[in-house]
């Protein structure tokens, strides 16, 4: 049997398990220059929420009744492909299926000697690359500057903070539990961490944590947290917008203080990005991340959930902030 | 007698004539290496509103009981200065006084053979430079792209649109009267103009006027006009924020739809600026603007009000959109 997960219906607001549907297919047989892939690790990511809508988002919408897709690590279980042999490990954007056939297009072969397989979904995968390129290409940190990261204990945020430290900056993380705030300081070496859920005045807390003001705000969440950070930016601040997870499940357009007057008076620069905007720089990013990892300058956290049947719940848990670092489902 | 205009009190919301105070001083006498300046033209600009508040804005606040300052063209009425002689014309940020003494610091000598004196407050002054550098440095227009300009019939907006046309772009202006909309198309060669006050659905009107979407939005006004433009931006749009005149007189923080989700999904870049951020490029900008002016590729509009005593009212009229092009008071 070959379990697959389809989009059952488009979520309204917060997604539920009913938005997903499990099916049993047969295990396909690879044709010439094809291979059979056995799914090992599945990445669940906040941006997938956008693809569940019937609207233009970063990337095309999922279709109802068709498989969901995300970043997946798979083992080549059978192959007639000249470049991939049985036993190889690959990563790519693949279907949520236990088994699937691929012609190899868009797949990367993975070296298990460099790092653990699952890390190719996180620190050495799209999330690590997103952190590195968003921070360096848009944030352009200079030694001694102050960086604030929201969603700081998430897959991207935890890497952004560490890179900021490597680059000689002061780094403050905003997160949603005391445990995560502690983790940011102990494991990821953030200078300071704020639990926005228990802080009565977030604006003030940021001001206290950033006595020299905020030069770079790496925004993963949007909403009121971002309002509070923006109130504390310095002249010439850079504001990479990587995600808006706090708003993804809104059914109406969220309103808040207009930010153009701050952007104007601070000569600040806000730029949204998709990691694909910088695709020509992926090789540089991966090499740098792998080096830092090898040198022990970078570490990472994973929240690993077991079982194919738990993929939808793991995705839902992202919006409750139940993950520390990269949320991955191990099959 | 030497009339001067002081800040009487800080405006709350929309400024009124009571916020200004007229005084009569004596005409000062220049000392060694000084000169006596006779004010000829006074620039009134929306950004001065920010300086009337007791808060951090672009530039330091005006002090209560002290003269207001703005861009001024003056004639040297008497001089002991080695570099300026009687009869020279100069521009600079000077006090709202009929006569004042200066040591020459920060003043530029003007060549009346290049262009009319008043143009050094507009097209060849800060407003022209602001238009040129904001559009080219942040907007970075490419031939065939679509530019939307708000406050389009104002001093900066009318120049932005013309430069956009010179650079081969399609240009749409947003303004507040039918007369100005007509002026944008006839005098300034905009491809299209929208009167936001009489347009029932601004979002739709922009979509219709920009069938290929908006690549650059040069924002002079902020508020709901900007909301409507942002709803129509293309992937990789650039959004220079030059002003927020619609919000300057607000007494509470204006709220509106959060823009980070649009910035994110469009990989857009929004950047606020003060013309001074690009000061190293002023000579290039002035040279280019003067060349285009000489070649007849650029034109400009001025609304000239007569009389020193009318400076405050001319300033107030900016917020009612009573100016076409640069608002100047001739003394």
XYZ file of C-alpha atoms in Angstrom:
662
model
C 0.000 0.000 0.000
C 1.041 3.568 -0.642
C -0.517 6.182 1.582
C -0.968 9.659 0.085
C -2.324 12.925 1.494
C -4.542 15.082 -0.690
C -6.012 18.543 -0.256
C -9.600 17.746 0.727
C -10.893 21.312 0.789
C -9.534 24.818 1.069
C -9.234 25.935 4.702
C -11.211 28.926 5.870
C -9.101 30.604 8.510
C -7.136 28.165 10.611
C -6.688 24.812 8.806
C -8.100 21.628 10.380
C -7.489 17.934 9.845
C -10.643 17.852 7.699
C -8.858 19.929 5.094
C -6.663 16.901 4.365
C -7.668 13.501 2.991
C -5.775 10.220 3.171
C -5.895 7.826 0.224
C -4.364 4.475 -0.495
C -2.732 4.152 -3.895
C -0.690 1.381 -5.352
C 3.069 1.678 -5.314
C 4.045 2.898 -8.788
C 6.633 1.194 -10.970
C 9.420 3.310 -12.476
C 9.721 3.350 -16.254
C 12.922 3.952 -18.231
C 15.120 6.721 -16.733
C 12.794 6.881 -13.750
C 13.197 5.939 -10.150
C 11.009 4.912 -7.267
C 11.436 7.111 -4.206
C 10.648 6.070 -0.654
C 9.831 9.056 1.521
C 11.970 9.339 4.669
C 11.463 12.881 5.988
C 8.745 15.437 5.199
C 9.146 19.154 5.842
C 6.074 21.072 7.017
C 6.338 24.820 6.604
C 4.133 27.832 7.310
C 4.241 28.975 3.681
C 2.250 25.889 2.649
C -0.795 27.601 4.143
C -0.687 30.099 1.277
C -0.674 27.315 -1.285
C -3.874 25.920 0.236
C -5.768 29.063 -0.773
C -7.218 29.575 -4.207
C -5.335 32.798 -4.681
C -2.038 34.050 -5.888
C 0.599 33.526 -3.279
C 4.313 32.861 -3.503
C 3.789 29.738 -5.558
C 0.864 28.078 -7.323
C -2.109 26.861 -5.297
C -2.551 23.202 -4.407
C -5.487 21.656 -6.219
C -8.365 20.034 -4.391
C -8.142 16.247 -4.623
C -4.451 16.395 -5.557
C -1.483 15.629 -3.292
C 0.036 18.286 -1.081
C 3.711 18.916 -1.766
C 6.614 20.100 0.335
C 10.330 19.588 0.797
C 11.023 15.851 1.187
C 14.045 13.626 1.751
C 13.699 10.276 0.042
C 15.719 7.161 -0.592
C 15.974 5.756 -4.083
C 14.238 2.386 -3.680
C 14.548 1.317 -7.295
C 16.048 3.022 -10.329
C 16.488 2.806 -14.049
C 17.897 6.347 -14.012
C 21.469 6.804 -15.191
C 22.340 9.386 -12.537
C 20.602 7.981 -9.473
C 21.088 4.477 -8.150
C 19.276 2.435 -5.541
C 20.300 3.539 -2.058
C 20.973 7.164 -3.020
C 19.362 9.867 -0.908
C 17.700 12.832 -2.566
C 15.833 16.007 -1.613
C 13.296 18.035 -3.538
C 9.756 19.334 -3.614
C 7.764 16.109 -3.745
C 4.261 14.825 -3.086
C 3.047 13.771 0.329
C 3.197 10.079 -0.611
C 4.983 7.154 0.945
C 6.250 6.160 -2.483
C 6.436 8.076 -5.738
C 8.172 7.939 -9.064
C 10.480 10.708 -10.273
C 12.568 11.371 -13.352
C 15.090 13.196 -11.186
C 14.169 16.693 -12.298
C 14.617 19.211 -9.482
C 16.147 16.663 -7.118
C 19.467 17.033 -5.318
C 21.591 14.070 -4.347
C 22.557 14.247 -0.670
C 25.885 13.446 0.963
C 25.218 11.663 4.261
C 28.832 12.204 5.244
C 28.406 15.986 5.416
C 25.452 16.149 7.746
C 22.456 14.175 9.003
C 19.835 13.540 6.333
C 17.131 15.582 8.051
C 19.409 18.657 8.105
C 18.921 18.941 4.344
C 15.353 20.045 5.095
C 16.554 22.585 7.643
C 19.925 24.142 8.214
C 21.369 22.947 4.872
C 18.047 23.171 3.083
C 15.611 25.903 2.172
C 15.193 27.189 5.723
C 18.933 27.625 6.322
C 19.388 29.187 2.912
C 16.418 31.490 3.542
C 17.948 32.633 6.814
C 21.383 33.206 5.330
C 20.344 34.999 2.146
C 17.512 37.015 3.699
C 19.824 38.279 6.405
C 22.903 38.915 4.300
C 21.330 40.105 1.037
C 18.612 42.325 2.529
C 19.656 42.880 6.138
C 23.327 43.430 5.228
C 24.475 43.298 8.881
C 27.428 45.337 9.996
C 29.448 44.455 13.070
C 28.027 46.032 16.192
C 24.509 46.458 14.848
C 21.394 45.176 16.572
C 19.221 42.519 14.933
C 15.734 41.578 16.112
C 14.246 38.303 14.871
C 10.615 37.307 15.290
C 9.582 33.669 15.169
C 13.081 33.377 16.590
C 12.874 29.774 17.752
C 11.517 28.601 14.424
C 13.474 26.936 11.662
C 14.533 30.158 9.960
C 14.664 32.430 13.002
C 17.040 30.272 15.003
C 19.512 30.278 12.109
C 19.167 34.024 11.474
C 20.105 34.761 15.075
C 23.166 32.559 14.991
C 24.409 34.070 11.732
C 23.868 37.513 13.240
C 26.091 36.530 16.157
C 28.759 35.123 13.807
C 28.699 38.497 12.041
C 29.341 40.379 15.267
C 25.875 41.744 15.884
C 23.769 41.942 19.003
C 20.778 39.628 18.507
C 17.396 39.703 20.226
C 14.780 37.029 19.567
C 11.023 37.232 20.013
C 9.245 33.978 20.691
C 6.114 32.577 22.346
C 7.162 30.481 25.359
C 9.630 30.824 28.213
C 11.222 27.532 27.224
C 11.916 28.783 23.743
C 13.230 32.086 25.084
C 15.632 30.107 27.263
C 16.648 27.923 24.317
C 17.440 30.995 22.225
C 19.861 32.224 24.860
C 21.408 28.907 25.868
C 21.575 26.885 22.669
C 21.547 29.569 19.989
C 23.536 32.238 21.863
C 21.070 35.083 21.325
C 21.946 38.056 23.523
C 18.380 38.372 24.664
C 14.983 36.812 24.117
C 11.477 38.090 24.747
C 8.368 35.969 25.295
C 5.773 38.150 23.608
C 2.914 36.215 25.207
C 3.899 37.142 28.756
C 5.357 40.608 28.110
C 2.852 43.297 29.095
C 4.452 46.005 26.919
C 6.291 44.512 23.958
C 7.332 47.899 22.592
C 9.002 48.736 25.897
C 10.540 45.277 26.220
C 12.152 45.653 22.798
C 13.401 49.128 23.686
C 14.986 47.737 26.844
C 16.501 44.763 25.055
C 17.887 46.978 22.274
C 19.386 50.026 23.987
C 20.984 51.153 20.710
C 17.766 50.652 18.719
C 17.032 48.104 15.998
C 19.118 48.166 12.813
C 17.740 44.993 11.241
C 14.372 43.386 11.827
C 14.062 39.916 10.334
C 10.302 39.483 10.230
C 8.839 35.982 10.229
C 5.481 36.741 11.818
C 3.939 40.127 10.960
C 1.089 41.590 12.984
C 1.404 43.276 16.373
C 4.843 41.884 17.085
C 6.133 43.640 13.996
C 4.322 46.844 14.979
C 6.246 46.842 18.242
C 9.592 46.243 16.572
C 8.999 48.945 13.961
C 8.412 51.459 16.737
C 12.047 50.886 17.730
C 13.949 50.968 14.454
C 16.942 53.151 13.806
C 17.648 55.448 10.896
C 18.513 53.376 7.804
C 17.048 50.182 9.290
C 16.689 47.172 6.980
C 13.584 45.026 7.288
C 13.641 41.684 5.471
C 10.093 40.287 5.414
C 10.385 36.512 5.339
C 6.973 35.476 6.635
C 3.721 36.637 8.186
C 2.663 33.502 10.042
C 0.513 35.478 12.483
C -1.687 36.546 9.562
C -1.806 33.455 7.342
C -5.039 32.165 8.851
C -6.848 35.510 8.896
C -10.127 35.523 7.018
C -10.195 39.311 6.793
C -7.413 41.712 5.947
C -5.606 42.539 9.163
C -5.370 46.213 10.039
C -2.704 47.931 12.068
C -0.798 51.180 12.366
C 0.319 52.424 8.968
C 4.039 51.947 8.651
C 4.905 54.321 5.814
C 5.494 57.270 8.186
C 8.077 55.206 10.112
C 9.678 53.924 6.921
C 9.861 57.542 5.762
C 11.219 59.252 8.854
C 13.776 56.485 9.412
C 14.844 56.210 5.759
C 14.210 52.509 6.328
C 14.061 49.773 3.718
C 11.568 46.910 3.901
C 11.829 44.113 1.397
C 9.869 40.924 1.071
C 11.532 37.901 -0.412
C 11.152 34.343 -1.404
C 14.316 32.345 -1.157
C 13.984 31.633 -4.872
C 14.603 35.329 -5.570
C 18.248 34.611 -4.757
C 18.579 31.236 -6.452
C 21.875 32.138 -8.101
C 23.386 32.420 -4.627
C 22.234 29.034 -3.280
C 25.591 27.298 -3.828
C 27.445 30.033 -1.907
C 24.885 29.885 0.884
C 24.991 26.097 1.238
C 28.778 26.078 1.260
C 28.927 28.761 3.945
C 26.288 27.066 6.104
C 28.016 23.675 5.796
C 31.342 25.252 6.776
C 29.908 26.960 9.833
C 28.171 23.732 10.794
C 31.427 21.782 10.475
C 33.308 24.412 12.488
C 30.731 24.168 15.245
C 29.685 27.802 14.795
C 26.127 26.852 13.886
C 23.789 24.473 15.562
C 20.190 23.626 14.861
C 17.065 22.312 16.467
C 14.539 19.928 15.001
C 11.141 18.897 16.203
C 10.714 15.432 14.724
C 7.265 13.855 14.639
C 6.986 10.209 13.713
C 4.589 8.673 11.239
C 3.226 9.546 7.818
C -0.284 9.841 9.272
C 0.888 12.693 11.516
C 1.980 15.047 8.728
C -1.237 17.145 8.752
C -1.184 17.549 12.542
C 2.492 18.552 12.470
C 1.600 21.229 9.933
C -1.264 22.498 12.112
C 1.048 22.606 15.128
C 3.259 25.182 13.371
C 0.535 27.765 13.880
C 0.464 26.990 17.594
C 4.221 27.424 17.797
C 4.667 23.835 18.992
C 7.942 23.424 17.132
C 11.424 24.314 18.225
C 13.493 24.804 15.104
C 12.606 22.853 12.009
C 9.397 20.822 12.119
C 9.962 17.516 10.340
C 7.920 14.344 10.038
C 9.932 11.113 9.946
C 8.258 8.325 8.054
C 11.383 97.306 9.496
C 12.110 93.611 9.121
C 9.126 91.275 9.331
C 9.786 87.792 10.704
C 7.556 84.769 11.250
C 7.975 82.714 14.410
C 6.463 79.444 15.579
C 3.794 80.632 17.995
C 2.684 77.227 19.238
C 2.835 73.639 18.129
C -0.156 72.706 15.958
C -2.497 69.988 17.122
C -3.715 68.239 14.008
C -4.181 70.620 11.117
C -2.103 73.796 11.522
C -3.848 77.168 11.664
C -2.716 80.759 11.265
C -2.619 81.017 15.073
C 0.328 78.652 15.113
C 2.406 81.412 13.519
C 3.363 84.791 14.925
C 4.564 87.875 13.078
C 7.187 90.113 14.666
C 8.961 93.241 13.605
C 12.713 93.203 14.082
C 15.336 95.668 13.029
C 17.296 95.006 9.877
C 20.608 93.506 11.024
C 24.004 94.820 9.979
C 26.550 92.361 8.552
C 29.870 92.053 10.359
C 33.187 91.034 8.817
C 32.846 88.154 6.302
C 29.075 88.399 6.616
C 26.386 89.492 4.259
C 22.885 90.913 4.464
C 20.328 88.852 2.557
C 17.054 90.180 1.227
C 14.480 87.407 0.877
C 12.977 87.099 -2.628
C 11.250 83.710 -2.731
C 10.187 81.394 0.087
C 9.478 77.705 -0.402
C 6.646 76.177 1.622
C 6.782 72.388 1.819
C 4.693 69.660 3.439
C 7.666 68.301 5.392
C 7.762 71.519 7.463
C 4.700 70.187 9.280
C 6.911 67.529 10.892
C 9.331 70.167 12.124
C 6.471 71.947 13.901
C 5.972 68.950 16.196
C 8.005 68.397 19.318
C 9.088 64.983 18.161
C 11.750 63.326 16.139
C 11.070 63.753 12.479
C 13.322 64.037 9.474
C 15.063 67.079 10.853
C 15.121 68.920 14.175
C 11.938 70.529 15.508
C 11.337 74.251 15.202
C 11.420 75.975 18.555
C 8.491 77.949 19.883
C 9.209 81.685 19.623
C 11.957 81.116 17.070
C 11.749 81.736 13.298
C 10.447 79.068 10.962
C 12.928 78.032 8.280
C 12.630 76.693 4.770
C 14.280 76.872 1.390
C 14.719 80.513 0.405
C 16.121 82.469 -2.540
C 17.693 85.746 -1.492
C 19.625 88.593 -2.985
C 22.823 89.786 -1.385
C 21.898 93.315 -0.309
C 25.199 94.137 1.340
C 28.347 92.116 1.819
C 31.733 92.057 3.485
C 32.092 88.416 2.465
C 34.961 87.541 0.145
C 32.944 85.043 -1.910
C 29.600 86.808 -2.201
C 29.125 90.305 -3.494
C 26.181 92.667 -3.509
C 23.701 91.664 -6.203
C 24.492 87.937 -6.071
C 21.585 85.545 -5.721
C 21.769 82.649 -3.295
C 19.642 79.743 -2.085
C 19.677 77.869 1.193
C 17.700 76.922 4.268
C 17.056 80.308 5.839
C 14.758 81.963 8.340
C 11.332 83.334 7.435
C 12.584 86.926 7.641
C 12.545 89.752 5.144
C 16.196 90.402 5.914
C 18.829 88.294 7.625
C 22.559 88.081 7.993
C 24.528 85.029 6.852
C 28.180 83.980 6.839
C 27.539 82.061 3.628
C 27.596 78.593 5.174
C 25.242 76.218 3.392
C 24.356 78.739 0.686
C 24.588 78.161 -3.054
C 25.235 80.948 -5.514
C 22.661 80.897 -8.302
C 23.173 81.471 -12.011
C 20.234 83.478 -13.345
C 21.317 82.645 -16.890
C 20.547 78.949 -16.432
C 16.987 79.234 -15.237
C 14.521 81.531 -13.505
C 15.399 82.266 -9.885
C 12.302 80.588 -8.465
C 13.175 77.330 -10.250
C 16.031 76.864 -7.777
C 13.377 76.170 -5.148
C 11.625 73.683 -7.413
C 12.795 71.823 -10.450
C 16.496 72.693 -9.912
C 16.178 72.696 -6.129
C 15.353 70.168 -3.469
C 12.039 69.123 -4.984
C 13.489 68.354 -8.416
C 16.450 66.579 -6.857
C 14.101 64.617 -4.602
C 12.067 63.498 -7.603
C 15.110 62.522 -9.637
C 17.035 60.677 -6.944
C 14.027 59.015 -5.316
C 12.871 57.687 -8.651
C 16.240 56.648 -10.052
C 17.999 55.435 -6.892
C 15.069 53.571 -5.312
C 12.569 53.117 -8.118
C 15.238 52.178 -10.678
C 12.813 52.385 -13.619
C 13.264 50.144 -16.596
C 11.874 50.978 -20.015
C 8.321 49.714 -20.445
C 7.538 49.554 -16.743
C 4.526 51.226 -15.133
C 4.986 53.991 -12.565
C 2.216 55.320 -10.338
C 2.787 58.655 -8.594
C 0.579 60.028 -5.832
C 0.476 63.739 -5.092
C 1.197 63.767 -8.806
C 0.460 67.437 -9.462
C 2.639 68.548 -6.580
C 6.175 69.866 -6.793
C 7.847 66.469 -6.581
C 5.153 64.347 -8.224
C 4.964 66.376 -11.419
C 8.712 65.971 -11.913
C 8.694 62.253 -11.079
C 6.124 61.609 -13.782
C 8.052 63.518 -16.415
C 11.286 61.708 -15.604
C 9.393 58.420 -15.787
C 8.260 59.332 -19.298
C 11.796 60.352 -20.314
C 12.918 56.901 -19.136
C 10.383 55.161 -21.336
C 7.856 54.162 -18.690
C 4.097 54.342 -18.617
C 3.131 56.905 -15.964
C -0.146 57.251 -14.074
C -0.744 60.122 -11.662
C -3.156 60.309 -8.750
C -4.370 63.765 -7.800
C -7.295 65.550 -6.164
C -9.033 67.700 -8.791
C -10.129 67.261 -12.380
C -8.122 70.335 -13.355
C -4.951 68.826 -11.981
C -5.699 65.491 -13.638
C -6.036 67.345 -16.934
C -2.815 69.260 -16.282
C -0.937 66.018 -15.652
C -1.950 64.689 -19.040
C -1.644 67.902 -21.051
C 1.321 69.726 -19.560
C 3.298 66.911 -17.935
C 2.530 64.162 -20.491
C 1.363 61.553 -17.989
C -0.289 58.620 -19.766
C -3.200 58.721 -17.397
C -4.426 60.581 -14.325
C -6.962 59.668 -11.652
C -8.883 62.109 -9.468
C -9.082 60.111 -6.263
C -11.781 62.403 -4.851
C -14.301 61.563 -7.552
C -13.313 57.948 -8.235
C -15.745 55.564 -6.535
C -13.333 52.600 -6.542
C -9.722 53.746 -6.549
C -8.341 50.215 -6.502
C -10.294 49.392 -9.655
C -9.402 52.704 -11.296
C -5.704 51.989 -10.761
C -6.112 48.469 -12.110
C -7.772 49.853 -15.230
C -5.165 52.567 -15.671
C -2.308 50.078 -15.209
C -3.235 47.013 -17.254
C 0.256 45.557 -16.746
C 0.256 46.253 -12.981
C 2.374 48.715 -11.019
C 6.153 48.279 -11.030
C 7.043 51.478 -9.187
C 4.891 53.435 -6.775
C 6.320 56.836 -5.880
C 4.427 57.622 -2.699
C 3.973 61.246 -1.659
C 0.767 60.908 0.311
C 0.318 57.627 2.246
C -3.057 56.571 3.626
C -5.888 55.048 1.616
C -4.484 56.138 -1.734
C -1.377 54.097 -1.038
C -3.493 51.136 0.110
C -5.191 51.135 -3.284
C -1.928 51.312 -5.198
C -0.322 48.543 -3.145
C -3.210 46.259 -4.037
C -2.039 46.522 -7.644
C 1.719 46.083 -7.444
C 3.670 43.578 -9.483
C 6.258 41.083 -8.373
C 9.521 42.876 -7.519
C 7.797 46.283 -7.271
C 9.830 49.186 -5.871
C 8.104 51.639 -3.551
C 9.983 54.861 -2.786
C 8.261 56.593 0.140
C 8.854 60.307 -0.260
C 6.035 61.742 1.833
C 2.860 60.988 3.767
C 1.049 64.300 3.470
C -2.356 62.684 4.054
C -1.198 61.673 7.544
C 0.899 64.654 8.689
C -1.979 66.330 10.499
C -3.311 63.184 12.176
C -3.502 63.390 15.934
C -3.718 59.626 16.320
C -1.741 56.917 14.579
C -3.546 56.079 11.357
C -4.501 52.453 10.888
C -4.937 50.600 7.651
C -4.486 47.202 6.063
C -1.171 45.676 7.042
C 1.154 45.757 4.071
C 3.761 43.163 5.009
C 1.801 40.300 3.385
C 1.785 42.203 0.072
C 5.444 43.150 0.401
C 6.169 39.472 1.062
C 4.146 37.817 -1.665
C 5.313 40.334 -4.257
C 8.968 40.321 -3.175
C 8.518 44.079 -3.154
C 10.880 46.680 -1.750
C 9.672 49.775 0.078
C 12.182 52.404 1.075
C 11.720 55.732 2.730
C 14.144 58.501 1.975
C 15.110 62.015 2.648
C 16.802 63.725 -0.235
C 19.807 64.255 2.027
C 20.364 60.483 2.071
C 21.726 60.892 -1.443
C 23.650 64.119 -0.986
C 26.722 62.813 -2.803
C 24.586 62.572 -5.942
C 23.183 66.126 -5.887
C 25.606 67.498 -8.502
C 24.727 64.694 -10.948
C 21.024 65.238 -10.337
C 21.161 69.005 -10.809
C 23.181 68.653 -13.995
C 20.754 66.121 -15.442
C 17.704 68.178 -14.487
C 19.214 71.376 -15.954
C 20.044 69.533 -19.194
C 16.546 68.134 -19.551
C 15.119 71.560 -18.789
C 17.335 73.173 -21.447
C 16.398 70.481 -23.975
C 12.719 71.122 -23.331
C 12.178 67.591 -22.032
C 11.129 68.836 -18.610
C 8.701 71.521 -17.680
C 7.447 72.672 -14.325
C 4.551 74.361 -12.646
C 4.655 76.916 -9.866
C 1.925 78.325 -7.731
C 3.269 81.734 -6.738
C 1.656 83.629 -3.883
C 2.631 87.240 -3.349
C 3.579 88.859 -0.076
C 5.609 87.935 2.991
C 2.481 88.064 5.137
C 0.947 85.232 3.077
C 3.629 82.643 3.816
C 1.660 80.866 6.597
C -1.515 80.676 4.504
C 0.422 79.336 1.531
C 1.787 76.627 3.794
C -1.702 75.747 5.065
C -2.986 75.581 1.500
C -0.590 72.719 0.735
C -2.743 70.440 2.879
C -5.804 71.409 0.861
C -3.987 70.624 -2.374
C -4.398 74.222 -3.575
C -1.031 74.197 -5.324
C -0.172 73.030 -8.804
C 3.498 72.166 -8.798
C 5.804 74.033 -6.467
C 4.205 76.372 -3.950
C 6.317 79.509 -3.622
C 5.798 82.836 -1.916
C 7.283 85.829 -3.697
C 8.249 88.663 -1.417
